[in-house]
Amino acid sequence: MTDPATNPRIEIPSRAPSATAADDIVMPFEVATLDLRGRVVRLGPVVDQILTRHAYPQPVAKLLGEAVVLTVMLGSALKIDGRFILQTQTDGPVRMLVVGFTAPDKVRACARFDKDLVAAAIAEGKADAGALLGKGHLAMTIDQGPDMNRYQGLVALEGGSLEDAAHEYFHRSEQIPTQVRLAVAEELRAGLGGADHRWRAGGILLQFLPKAPERARVADLDPGDAPEGTVPHTPPEDDAWVEGRALVSTVEDVELIDPELSSERLVYRLFHEPGVRVFRSSEVRAECSCSRASVEAMLKSFSQDDRDHMVEDGKISVTCEFCSANYVFAPGEVEAKAG
Ligand SMILES: [Zn+2]
């Protein structure tokens, strides 16, 4: 959305904090003068590993990549042992996206979709996020361990993008002025056996967290069914937030995924005028949380009838939808103990 005429690219100084980009990290930052906080997510091998292994059609992979960035962005703020699960359930060609983040660093993801409908959407050139998802909802579940309550936030998906859904979520559930940008792309590199494809992804989250809470007030999304002529209550937004949001909305996809542009340089490029402070980055890994023990426990929780239906060639075989790991059991191994 950057207009080059009115928004010339900022000159990057030669003494930037880090010249090289680091992949598979989350970097928190703060713009103290504007009461802004945020996080930058940069994913290289992690998102490539997840998306390449699934080998979904390209637009489905891109959409799942966006969900991975959003999940890492939000899940990485959790404490030790916390789990964050993002799940969509919609009526479009992509029926479901599930991304799980287990603190401090593990992420896994998968999608369920209708092959024919996805192929048709691609053929019609209508395979953007909103068209693929259709209508339904996005659920975000936070599980901070056995002693804490599970928290679930739900937002409606109505043909928009995951960015739109994230804004809606923060507006309604958390009441924190929030701006999110997500980007996913396939990088092409000349390789030995022809072009080498690699997925890259990135994102930035910006939140306005002033000490005085009344400064963070948000305008009502919709005046609702107020009588005609009623002026909706739209308090003016704080200047600091207007400035911060405007700066983040100028971030282009290429800046979020460019392997040559470090996260430090990116935030410096955006916030060098008000001044920005970056904090220690944390790493992210593509790792599933499934195990033979957890699959065994799941099978034992099924009814004997259900288990009997799963037996093929004298064994029960379960493949993890996230990581394709295969677990094979003899029927006797997973029988629920009587009594
Ligand atoms: Zn797995």
Short mmCIF file of C-alpha atoms and ligand atoms in Angstrom, two decimals:
data_model
loop_
_atom_site.label_atom_id
_atom_site.label_comp_id
_atom_site.label_asym_id
_atom_site.label_seq_id
_atom_site.Cartn_x
_atom_site.Cartn_y
_atom_site.Cartn_z
CA MET A 1 0.00 0.00 0.00
CA THR A 2 3.04 2.26 -0.05
CA ASP A 3 2.84 5.10 -2.49
CA PRO A 4 6.44 5.72 -3.52
CA ALA A 5 5.65 9.34 -4.36
CA THR A 6 4.49 10.28 -0.88
CA ASN A 7 6.32 7.62 1.08
CA PRO A 8 9.92 7.45 -0.04
CA ARG A 9 11.82 4.51 1.35
CA ILE A 10 13.82 5.43 4.39
CA GLU A 11 17.56 5.39 3.93
CA ILE A 12 19.12 2.61 6.00
CA PRO A 13 22.17 3.81 7.92
CA SER A 14 25.37 1.81 7.65
CA ARG A 15 25.59 1.19 11.40
CA ALA A 16 22.53 -1.00 11.89
CA PRO A 17 22.57 -3.28 14.94
CA SER A 18 22.58 -6.51 12.95
CA ALA A 19 23.39 -6.74 9.28
CA THR A 20 22.38 -10.34 8.71
CA ALA A 21 18.89 -11.70 8.95
CA ALA A 22 18.32 -14.49 11.43
CA ASP A 23 15.61 -16.96 10.53
CA ASP A 24 13.17 -18.86 12.71
CA ILE A 25 13.08 -16.25 15.43
CA VAL A 26 10.70 -13.96 17.29
CA MET A 27 12.13 -10.56 18.20
CA PRO A 28 10.24 -8.34 20.67
CA PHE A 29 10.69 -4.57 20.45
CA GLU A 30 9.51 -1.41 22.11
CA VAL A 31 8.96 2.16 20.93
CA ALA A 32 8.83 3.77 24.37
CA THR A 33 8.14 7.33 23.21
CA LEU A 34 4.92 6.18 21.52
CA ASP A 35 3.93 3.50 24.10
CA LEU A 36 4.17 0.84 21.42
CA ARG A 37 5.27 -2.75 21.80
CA GLY A 38 5.56 -5.43 19.22
CA ARG A 39 7.14 -8.57 17.87
CA VAL A 40 8.72 -9.47 14.58
CA VAL A 41 8.52 -13.08 13.38
CA ARG A 42 10.87 -14.37 10.67
CA LEU A 43 10.53 -17.96 9.49
CA GLY A 44 12.82 -19.74 7.04
CA PRO A 45 13.54 -23.48 7.48
CA VAL A 46 10.71 -23.88 10.03
CA VAL A 47 7.93 -22.82 7.67
CA ASP A 48 9.64 -24.49 4.71
CA GLN A 49 9.82 -27.79 6.57
CA ILE A 50 6.14 -27.68 7.58
CA LEU A 51 4.78 -26.62 4.19
CA THR A 52 7.08 -28.76 2.05
CA ARG A 53 6.28 -31.90 4.03
CA HIS A 54 2.55 -31.46 3.54
CA ALA A 55 2.89 -30.60 -0.17
CA TYR A 56 -0.54 -28.93 -0.20
CA PRO A 57 -1.64 -26.95 -3.26
CA GLN A 58 0.27 -23.64 -3.33
CA PRO A 59 -2.53 -21.28 -2.14
CA VAL A 60 -3.41 -23.67 0.71
CA ALA A 61 0.25 -23.81 1.76
CA LYS A 62 0.47 -20.01 1.68
CA LEU A 63 -2.66 -19.67 3.81
CA LEU A 64 -1.40 -22.22 6.32
CA GLY A 65 1.93 -20.35 6.38
CA GLU A 66 0.09 -17.17 7.40
CA ALA A 67 -1.64 -19.09 10.18
CA VAL A 68 1.77 -20.37 11.32
CA VAL A 69 3.18 -16.82 11.51
CA LEU A 70 0.14 -15.57 13.44
CA THR A 71 0.32 -18.52 15.84
CA VAL A 72 4.04 -18.07 16.50
CA MET A 73 3.46 -14.33 16.96
CA LEU A 74 0.80 -14.87 19.62
CA GLY A 75 1.99 -18.13 21.16
CA SER A 76 5.52 -16.90 21.77
CA ALA A 77 4.17 -14.47 24.37
CA LEU A 78 3.09 -17.38 26.60
CA LYS A 79 4.86 -18.52 29.71
CA ILE A 80 6.69 -21.82 30.18
CA ASP A 81 4.54 -24.89 29.44
CA GLY A 82 1.84 -22.83 27.77
CA ARG A 83 0.14 -24.01 24.62
CA PHE A 84 -1.56 -21.87 22.01
CA ILE A 85 -3.85 -23.40 19.39
CA LEU A 86 -5.23 -21.53 16.41
CA GLN A 87 -8.02 -23.29 14.56
CA THR A 88 -10.31 -22.23 11.74
CA GLN A 89 -13.55 -23.97 10.88
CA THR A 90 -15.21 -22.65 7.75
CA ASP A 91 -17.44 -23.57 4.82
CA GLY A 92 -14.95 -22.75 2.04
CA PRO A 93 -12.62 -25.07 0.10
CA VAL A 94 -10.22 -25.06 3.09
CA ARG A 95 -12.41 -26.44 5.86
CA MET A 96 -9.92 -26.34 8.66
CA LEU A 97 -6.51 -24.99 9.62
CA VAL A 98 -4.91 -26.12 12.85
CA VAL A 99 -1.67 -24.64 14.19
CA GLY A 100 -0.29 -25.46 17.60
CA PHE A 101 2.49 -23.69 19.46
CA THR A 102 3.99 -25.29 22.55
CA ALA A 103 6.10 -22.91 24.63
CA PRO A 104 8.87 -22.11 24.46
CA ASP A 105 9.56 -22.95 20.84
CA LYS A 106 7.64 -25.79 19.10
CA VAL A 107 5.22 -25.23 16.25
CA ARG A 108 3.20 -27.67 14.10
CA ALA A 109 0.44 -27.16 11.55
CA CYS A 110 -1.94 -28.90 9.18
CA ALA A 111 -4.92 -28.16 6.94
CA ARG A 112 -8.01 -30.03 5.80
CA PHE A 113 -9.44 -29.09 2.47
CA ASP A 114 -11.51 -30.31 -0.45
CA LYS A 115 -9.12 -31.07 -3.32
CA ASP A 116 -11.64 -30.49 -6.09
CA LEU A 117 -12.94 -27.23 -4.65
CA VAL A 118 -9.38 -25.95 -4.15
CA ALA A 119 -8.48 -26.89 -7.73
CA ALA A 120 -11.60 -25.11 -8.97
CA ALA A 121 -10.79 -22.00 -6.92
CA ILE A 122 -7.25 -21.93 -8.37
CA ALA A 123 -8.60 -22.38 -11.92
CA GLU A 124 -11.01 -19.48 -11.39
CA GLY A 125 -8.27 -17.28 -9.95
CA LYS A 126 -10.22 -16.98 -6.69
CA ALA A 127 -7.78 -18.61 -4.29
CA ASP A 128 -7.06 -15.71 -1.92
CA ALA A 129 -7.36 -16.31 1.82
CA GLY A 130 -10.93 -15.05 2.10
CA ALA A 131 -12.18 -17.17 -0.80
CA LEU A 132 -10.39 -20.31 0.40
CA LEU A 133 -11.66 -19.99 3.95
CA GLY A 134 -15.19 -18.84 3.29
CA LYS A 135 -17.36 -18.22 6.33
CA GLY A 136 -17.11 -19.69 9.78
CA HIS A 137 -14.96 -18.93 12.76
CA LEU A 138 -11.44 -18.73 14.07
CA ALA A 139 -10.77 -20.05 17.56
CA MET A 140 -7.69 -19.20 19.59
CA THR A 141 -7.15 -21.36 22.63
CA ILE A 142 -4.64 -20.64 25.35
CA ASP A 143 -3.73 -23.46 27.71
CA GLN A 144 -1.32 -22.37 30.43
CA GLY A 145 -0.98 -25.76 32.08
CA PRO A 146 -3.03 -28.02 34.37
CA ASP A 147 -3.44 -25.46 37.18
CA MET A 148 -4.77 -22.72 34.95
CA ASN A 149 -8.08 -22.23 33.17
CA ARG A 150 -8.17 -22.72 29.45
CA TYR A 151 -9.09 -19.58 27.62
CA GLN A 152 -10.76 -19.52 24.23
CA GLY A 153 -11.43 -16.51 22.04
CA LEU A 154 -13.67 -16.83 19.00
CA VAL A 155 -13.99 -14.50 16.05
CA ALA A 156 -16.16 -14.77 12.99
CA LEU A 157 -14.52 -15.30 9.62
CA GLU A 158 -16.63 -13.64 6.96
CA GLY A 159 -14.64 -13.88 3.79
CA GLY A 160 -11.71 -11.80 5.03
CA SER A 161 -8.05 -12.59 5.66
CA LEU A 162 -6.39 -13.92 8.80
CA GLU A 163 -5.03 -10.40 9.39
CA ASP A 164 -8.61 -9.11 9.48
CA ALA A 165 -9.56 -11.87 11.92
CA ALA A 166 -6.62 -11.03 14.18
CA HIS A 167 -7.63 -7.34 14.27
CA GLU A 168 -11.19 -8.31 15.09
CA TYR A 169 -9.97 -10.60 17.86
CA PHE A 170 -7.84 -7.93 19.53
CA HIS A 171 -10.53 -5.32 19.11
CA ARG A 172 -13.30 -7.40 20.63
CA SER A 173 -11.58 -9.76 23.06
CA GLU A 174 -8.59 -7.86 24.34
CA GLN A 175 -9.52 -4.24 23.61
CA ILE A 176 -5.91 -3.50 22.76
CA PRO A 177 -5.25 -1.39 19.66
CA THR A 178 -3.34 -3.88 17.52
CA GLN A 179 -1.99 -3.95 13.98
CA VAL A 180 -0.75 -7.17 12.40
CA ARG A 181 0.98 -7.84 9.08
CA LEU A 182 1.58 -11.35 7.75
CA ALA A 183 3.49 -12.43 4.64
CA VAL A 184 4.34 -15.79 3.08
CA ALA A 185 6.09 -16.47 -0.21
CA GLU A 186 8.03 -19.07 -2.11
CA GLU A 187 11.61 -18.12 -2.78
CA LEU A 188 13.12 -19.42 -5.98
CA ARG A 189 16.81 -20.09 -6.13
CA ALA A 190 18.94 -21.57 -8.89
CA GLY A 191 19.90 -25.05 -7.74
CA LEU A 192 21.77 -28.03 -9.18
CA GLY A 193 18.65 -29.79 -10.46
CA GLY A 194 16.85 -26.64 -11.61
CA ALA A 195 15.06 -24.02 -9.54
CA ASP A 196 14.94 -24.69 -5.84
CA HIS A 197 11.74 -23.65 -4.06
CA ARG A 198 11.79 -22.56 -0.46
CA TRP A 199 8.99 -21.17 1.66
CA ARG A 200 9.66 -18.08 3.73
CA ALA A 201 7.31 -16.22 6.04
CA GLY A 202 7.30 -13.21 8.29
CA GLY A 203 5.11 -10.93 10.26
CA ILE A 204 4.97 -7.96 12.58
CA LEU A 205 2.62 -7.26 15.47
CA LEU A 206 2.26 -3.78 16.94
CA GLN A 207 0.24 -2.91 20.04
CA PHE A 208 -0.54 0.35 21.77
CA LEU A 209 -0.12 -0.06 25.53
CA PRO A 210 -0.18 3.36 27.20
CA LYS A 211 0.06 3.70 30.99
CA ALA A 212 -3.17 5.69 31.02
CA PRO A 213 -5.81 3.17 29.85
CA GLU A 214 -8.20 5.82 28.51
CA ARG A 215 -5.65 6.59 25.79
CA ALA A 216 -6.08 3.08 24.38
CA ARG A 217 -9.84 3.40 23.88
CA VAL A 218 -11.03 1.92 20.63
CA ALA A 219 -13.85 3.14 18.47
CA ASP A 220 -16.92 0.93 18.21
CA LEU A 221 -16.73 -1.24 15.13
CA ASP A 222 -20.37 -0.89 14.27
CA PRO A 223 -22.96 1.53 15.66
CA GLY A 224 -25.41 -1.38 15.60
CA ASP A 225 -29.13 -0.81 15.34
CA ALA A 226 -29.15 2.62 16.93
CA PRO A 227 -32.03 4.89 15.84
CA GLU A 228 -31.40 6.80 12.66
CA GLY A 229 -29.60 10.06 13.18
CA THR A 230 -27.70 8.81 16.22
CA VAL A 231 -24.06 9.80 15.99
CA PRO A 232 -21.94 6.74 16.79
CA HIS A 233 -19.52 7.20 19.66
CA THR A 234 -16.15 7.33 17.98
CA PRO A 235 -13.53 8.75 20.32
CA PRO A 236 -10.52 10.12 18.45
CA GLU A 237 -7.64 7.73 18.38
CA ASP A 238 -4.50 8.67 20.21
CA ASP A 239 -1.89 10.40 18.03
CA ALA A 240 0.82 7.95 19.10
CA TRP A 241 -1.25 4.99 17.93
CA VAL A 242 -2.23 6.71 14.70
CA GLU A 243 1.46 7.25 13.97
CA GLY A 244 2.49 3.70 14.94
CA ARG A 245 -0.25 2.07 12.94
CA ALA A 246 0.53 4.19 9.91
CA LEU A 247 4.20 3.16 10.08
CA VAL A 248 3.42 -0.56 10.31
CA SER A 249 0.85 -0.41 7.52
CA THR A 250 3.63 0.71 5.18
CA VAL A 251 5.52 -2.57 5.67
CA GLU A 252 5.55 -4.51 2.45
CA ASP A 253 5.44 -8.29 2.16
CA VAL A 254 8.93 -8.40 0.70
CA GLU A 255 10.35 -6.62 3.77
CA LEU A 256 8.83 -9.25 6.05
CA ILE A 257 10.33 -12.19 4.18
CA ASP A 258 13.54 -10.73 2.72
CA PRO A 259 16.38 -12.99 3.96
CA GLU A 260 18.82 -10.08 3.55
CA LEU A 261 16.87 -7.74 5.84
CA SER A 262 17.33 -8.48 9.53
CA SER A 263 14.51 -8.00 12.03
CA GLU A 264 16.57 -5.28 13.74
CA ARG A 265 16.99 -3.40 10.48
CA LEU A 266 13.33 -3.77 9.71
CA VAL A 267 12.16 -2.17 12.97
CA TYR A 268 14.87 0.46 12.73
CA ARG A 269 13.70 1.29 9.23
CA LEU A 270 10.18 1.76 10.60
CA PHE A 271 10.81 3.45 13.92
CA HIS A 272 14.18 5.19 13.72
CA GLU A 273 12.58 8.57 14.27
CA PRO A 274 10.73 7.88 17.56
CA GLY A 275 13.49 5.45 18.55
CA VAL A 276 13.20 1.71 18.98
CA ARG A 277 14.67 -0.76 21.43
CA VAL A 278 14.93 -4.45 20.59
CA PHE A 279 14.98 -7.35 23.04
CA ARG A 280 16.58 -10.76 22.91
CA SER A 281 15.10 -12.96 20.18
CA SER A 282 13.74 -16.41 20.89
CA GLU A 283 14.00 -19.33 18.50
CA VAL A 284 11.26 -21.40 16.91
CA ARG A 285 11.42 -25.03 15.80
CA ALA A 286 9.15 -27.14 13.60
CA GLU A 287 8.50 -29.98 15.97
CA CYS A 288 5.44 -32.06 16.59
CA SER A 289 4.23 -32.89 20.07
CA CYS A 290 2.86 -36.32 19.15
CA SER A 291 4.31 -39.46 20.72
CA ARG A 292 3.67 -43.20 20.80
CA ALA A 293 2.43 -42.82 24.38
CA SER A 294 -0.11 -40.10 23.49
CA VAL A 295 -1.44 -42.07 20.50
CA GLU A 296 -1.68 -45.17 22.70
CA ALA A 297 -3.65 -43.21 25.32
CA MET A 298 -5.98 -41.87 22.62
CA LEU A 299 -6.65 -45.38 21.24
CA LYS A 300 -7.32 -46.70 24.73
CA SER A 301 -9.95 -43.99 25.21
CA PHE A 302 -11.92 -45.22 22.16
CA SER A 303 -14.64 -47.83 22.46
CA GLN A 304 -13.75 -51.44 21.68
CA ASP A 305 -16.06 -51.22 18.68
CA ASP A 306 -14.21 -48.19 17.27
CA ARG A 307 -10.86 -49.90 17.80
CA ASP A 308 -12.10 -53.06 16.07
CA HIS A 309 -12.97 -50.98 13.02
CA MET A 310 -9.41 -49.63 12.90
CA VAL A 311 -7.76 -53.05 12.61
CA GLU A 312 -6.27 -53.71 9.19
CA ASP A 313 -4.06 -56.70 8.42
CA GLY A 314 -4.05 -57.57 12.11
CA LYS A 315 -2.75 -54.20 13.30
CA ILE A 316 -3.85 -50.66 14.07
CA SER A 317 -1.92 -47.99 12.21
CA VAL A 318 -2.20 -44.29 13.10
CA THR A 319 -0.56 -41.50 11.11
CA CYS A 320 -0.13 -38.07 12.72
CA GLU A 321 -1.87 -35.46 10.62
CA PHE A 322 0.70 -32.82 11.58
CA CYS A 323 4.02 -34.58 11.02
CA SER A 324 3.09 -37.82 9.20
CA ALA A 325 4.74 -39.94 11.89
CA ASN A 326 3.28 -43.45 11.78
CA TYR A 327 2.50 -45.48 14.90
CA VAL A 328 1.62 -49.18 14.63
CA PHE A 329 0.02 -51.20 17.43
CA ALA A 330 -1.09 -54.79 17.85
CA PRO A 331 -4.80 -54.72 18.83
CA GLY A 332 -3.97 -56.27 22.22
CA GLU A 333 -1.58 -53.43 23.06
CA VAL A 334 -4.30 -50.79 23.10
CA GLU A 335 -7.17 -52.63 24.70
CA ALA A 336 -8.62 -50.68 27.60
CA LYS A 337 -7.90 -52.49 30.84
CA ALA A 338 -11.06 -53.94 32.33
CA GLY A 339 -12.18 -52.54 35.66
ZN ZN B 1 3.09 -35.62 14.96
#
